[in-house]
């Protein structure tokens, strides 16, 4: 067994990367995603890079099964158990308005209607001490209802269970006695052992809502792979940027919610490390969506909580901003103006140029009309594009808008590029980050085609197109660590802080994290644990996560002054100011176990082929330019634009005035003329 394989299942294509541990070579390919049975697309893509699954020594993949179930509202039917008097916590949610000036604003509709929320007796106080014993009969009654009415999952969220999970654990035992293994039982303290009852409830409901879909998918994939001879565990990408094996992912399915897109972020981390850069903006433009994430100081930008589709979720998660802007985004007329997306042509029928019956103009069709795609060698020759169908779709829309078809085609791309630039501003400028200080790492099947134009919108001077950009998210999964995140509530003011006690608690978390890594099969020499503490100024509501050197640091003399100064620095970086004289509070201890695998980044580079090219007319800024079309494998030295660079997984467009070079890692570096 010598092949390390990663796979990313997207809305349009399934991408695969294979690293041969013997030769050090990396190969990448893709196959159309098969929505009816994703496994078909998985094995079609796998067959392009590996002859026999028995030769695979490591396999990881990203899945959007849970996210798709949430986006399409096709998740499980959930029964929610709340503490007595807390039935309406999930319905009331929070009173804040996310969009202050939107007169039509509505809170997201709860995933569990009020009639499917049941109260159970019992109560703990804020320290986790029992005030009223758990009413076991009310729990059993809920179990009987779930069985009789055909619920797919039961979520349990009891007050102060983060401080003492005893009542939730007992409720879980009773429910499993009533329901067996057919119904998923989710306990909120296992999903998020953190304070804030509504957010913890929302997290538990999300896991219960998406869990059955994810579990069925992972079980099917494991079974199908085992039938074909795979002898190693299937690993899954987590939303935090780490890996877990499928058996753990089936127990904690919420962790896989952003599984696919996060692979690209981890690839961005690896690319930044290889290029000795600290900061990068990662953009992933596929057929359906456009994802933005950041690498800051060489690390993925990870938060301890997030909102997904308006629902709060408490778990470590890479900050991703996603919009409906991909190669398949449909262009249309509305009130006499041009609109692009978020509706996508998807994999079936796809853009008109795919020749599968699509008739509406898309971004990819516009690129074809502008000459920015090699129709005979699209996706490495897997598809031959129908140029006539693309032209017909664009002309039809141009007639509706009374525009020249070529001007409309550029307009479609310009509108899509502006939307994508604004998505980047949402994650950077709106958080006090200057995008011009970052490199733009472009990947996804359509990312390198539009990257330079997006960079110009933002004033970014450097675009990086990694190797295998269309399969870069899969490559990033091979660069990720196994990861387990543990938390421990720890409410202390600076006056009551006991440094040695905090250190002992971190020591306990470290032991648990190392044991979890061992259970994941990580060798002892490849395990490490990182620690951090959530802090805030006294009177604040929300916190910042401040990293520690190690578990022993809190026990050292002068720790309070050191950590307070570190917090002030982080507060200034986030909000632009700090109040060093204000007292601080400690809220949560966080420990992250990380287990590393051999990196694939040192894969050998092939010698450049002879630069075979042909020239075609391409439209840039309304003018026709004679433009060479080159294979990426032939590039060496500098390449001045205009040029079109094609490879198996993507096409890179280098406009006039830009210059591209190939660095020692095989990355294509484009200097943008601003």
PDB file of N, CA and C in Angstrom, residues 79 142-148 151 153-154 173-185:
ATOM      1  N   UNK A  79     -37.008  15.482  17.379  1.00  0.00           N
ATOM      2  CA  UNK A  79     -37.731  15.754  18.621  1.00  0.00           C
ATOM      3  C   UNK A  79     -36.739  16.372  19.596  1.00  0.00           C
ATOM      4  N   UNK A 142     -40.986  10.642  26.161  1.00  0.00           N
ATOM      5  CA  UNK A 142     -40.477  11.269  24.940  1.00  0.00           C
ATOM      6  C   UNK A 142     -39.932  10.206  23.986  1.00  0.00           C
ATOM      7  N   UNK A 143     -39.248   9.196  24.548  1.00  0.00           N
ATOM      8  CA  UNK A 143     -38.730   8.118  23.716  1.00  0.00           C
ATOM      9  C   UNK A 143     -39.840   7.352  23.035  1.00  0.00           C
ATOM     10  N   UNK A 144     -40.912   7.081  23.768  1.00  0.00           N
ATOM     11  CA  UNK A 144     -42.041   6.356  23.169  1.00  0.00           C
ATOM     12  C   UNK A 144     -42.676   7.173  22.045  1.00  0.00           C
ATOM     13  N   UNK A 145     -42.801   8.491  22.268  1.00  0.00           N
ATOM     14  CA  UNK A 145     -43.375   9.342  21.218  1.00  0.00           C
ATOM     15  C   UNK A 145     -42.482   9.335  19.977  1.00  0.00           C
ATOM     16  N   UNK A 146     -41.175   9.430  20.189  1.00  0.00           N
ATOM     17  CA  UNK A 146     -40.251   9.432  19.049  1.00  0.00           C
ATOM     18  C   UNK A 146     -40.382   8.151  18.242  1.00  0.00           C
ATOM     19  N   UNK A 147     -40.548   7.013  18.933  1.00  0.00           N
ATOM     20  CA  UNK A 147     -40.672   5.733  18.244  1.00  0.00           C
ATOM     21  C   UNK A 147     -42.009   5.633  17.514  1.00  0.00           C
ATOM     22  N   UNK A 148     -43.083   6.032  18.165  1.00  0.00           N
ATOM     23  CA  UNK A 148     -44.420   5.867  17.599  1.00  0.00           C
ATOM     24  C   UNK A 148     -44.676   6.820  16.436  1.00  0.00           C
ATOM     25  N   UNK A 151     -39.872   9.752  14.468  1.00  0.00           N
ATOM     26  CA  UNK A 151     -38.799  10.747  14.461  1.00  0.00           C
ATOM     27  C   UNK A 151     -37.477  10.067  14.101  1.00  0.00           C
ATOM     28  N   UNK A 153     -34.428  11.561  14.856  1.00  0.00           N
ATOM     29  CA  UNK A 153     -33.401  11.927  15.833  1.00  0.00           C
ATOM     30  C   UNK A 153     -34.046  12.624  17.015  1.00  0.00           C
ATOM     31  N   UNK A 154     -33.375  12.529  18.166  1.00  0.00           N
ATOM     32  CA  UNK A 154     -33.804  13.224  19.386  1.00  0.00           C
ATOM     33  C   UNK A 154     -32.625  14.039  19.893  1.00  0.00           C
ATOM     34  N   UNK A 173     -29.190   7.485  28.069  1.00  0.00           N
ATOM     35  CA  UNK A 173     -29.323   6.049  28.337  1.00  0.00           C
ATOM     36  C   UNK A 173     -30.779   5.602  28.215  1.00  0.00           C
ATOM     37  N   UNK A 174     -31.693   6.370  28.799  1.00  0.00           N
ATOM     38  CA  UNK A 174     -33.108   6.003  28.761  1.00  0.00           C
ATOM     39  C   UNK A 174     -33.654   6.037  27.334  1.00  0.00           C
ATOM     40  N   UNK A 175     -33.257   7.052  26.566  1.00  0.00           N
ATOM     41  CA  UNK A 175     -33.740   7.155  25.192  1.00  0.00           C
ATOM     42  C   UNK A 175     -33.233   5.997  24.346  1.00  0.00           C
ATOM     43  N   UNK A 176     -31.984   5.609  24.544  1.00  0.00           N
ATOM     44  CA  UNK A 176     -31.443   4.502  23.747  1.00  0.00           C
ATOM     45  C   UNK A 176     -32.095   3.182  24.125  1.00  0.00           C
ATOM     46  N   UNK A 177     -32.501   3.041  25.392  1.00  0.00           N
ATOM     47  CA  UNK A 177     -33.253   1.846  25.784  1.00  0.00           C
ATOM     48  C   UNK A 177     -34.589   1.786  25.054  1.00  0.00           C
ATOM     49  N   UNK A 178     -35.216   2.957  24.875  1.00  0.00           N
ATOM     50  CA  UNK A 178     -36.525   3.006  24.222  1.00  0.00           C
ATOM     51  C   UNK A 178     -36.424   2.902  22.709  1.00  0.00           C
ATOM     52  N   UNK A 179     -35.335   3.444  22.142  1.00  0.00           N
ATOM     53  CA  UNK A 179     -35.265   3.615  20.694  1.00  0.00           C
ATOM     54  C   UNK A 179     -34.281   2.689  19.994  1.00  0.00           C
ATOM     55  N   UNK A 180     -33.346   2.102  20.728  1.00  0.00           N
ATOM     56  CA  UNK A 180     -32.321   1.291  20.096  1.00  0.00           C
ATOM     57  C   UNK A 180     -31.361   2.150  19.288  1.00  0.00           C
ATOM     58  N   UNK A 181     -30.806   1.576  18.242  1.00  0.00           N
ATOM     59  CA  UNK A 181     -29.811   2.290  17.433  1.00  0.00           C
ATOM     60  C   UNK A 181     -30.406   2.923  16.180  1.00  0.00           C
ATOM     61  N   UNK A 182     -31.706   2.774  15.985  1.00  0.00           N
ATOM     62  CA  UNK A 182     -32.314   3.273  14.755  1.00  0.00           C
ATOM     63  C   UNK A 182     -32.511   4.788  14.764  1.00  0.00           C
ATOM     64  N   UNK A 183     -32.615   5.365  15.948  1.00  0.00           N
ATOM     65  CA  UNK A 183     -32.854   6.807  16.077  1.00  0.00           C
ATOM     66  C   UNK A 183     -31.621   7.448  16.703  1.00  0.00           C
ATOM     67  N   UNK A 184     -31.123   8.494  16.071  1.00  0.00           N
ATOM     68  CA  UNK A 184     -29.949   9.205  16.574  1.00  0.00           C
ATOM     69  C   UNK A 184     -30.318   9.997  17.821  1.00  0.00           C
ATOM     70  N   UNK A 185     -29.534   9.840  18.895  1.00  0.00           N
ATOM     71  CA  UNK A 185     -29.727  10.608  20.124  1.00  0.00           C
ATOM     72  C   UNK A 185     -28.546  11.553  20.287  1.00  0.00           C
TER      73      UNK A 185
END
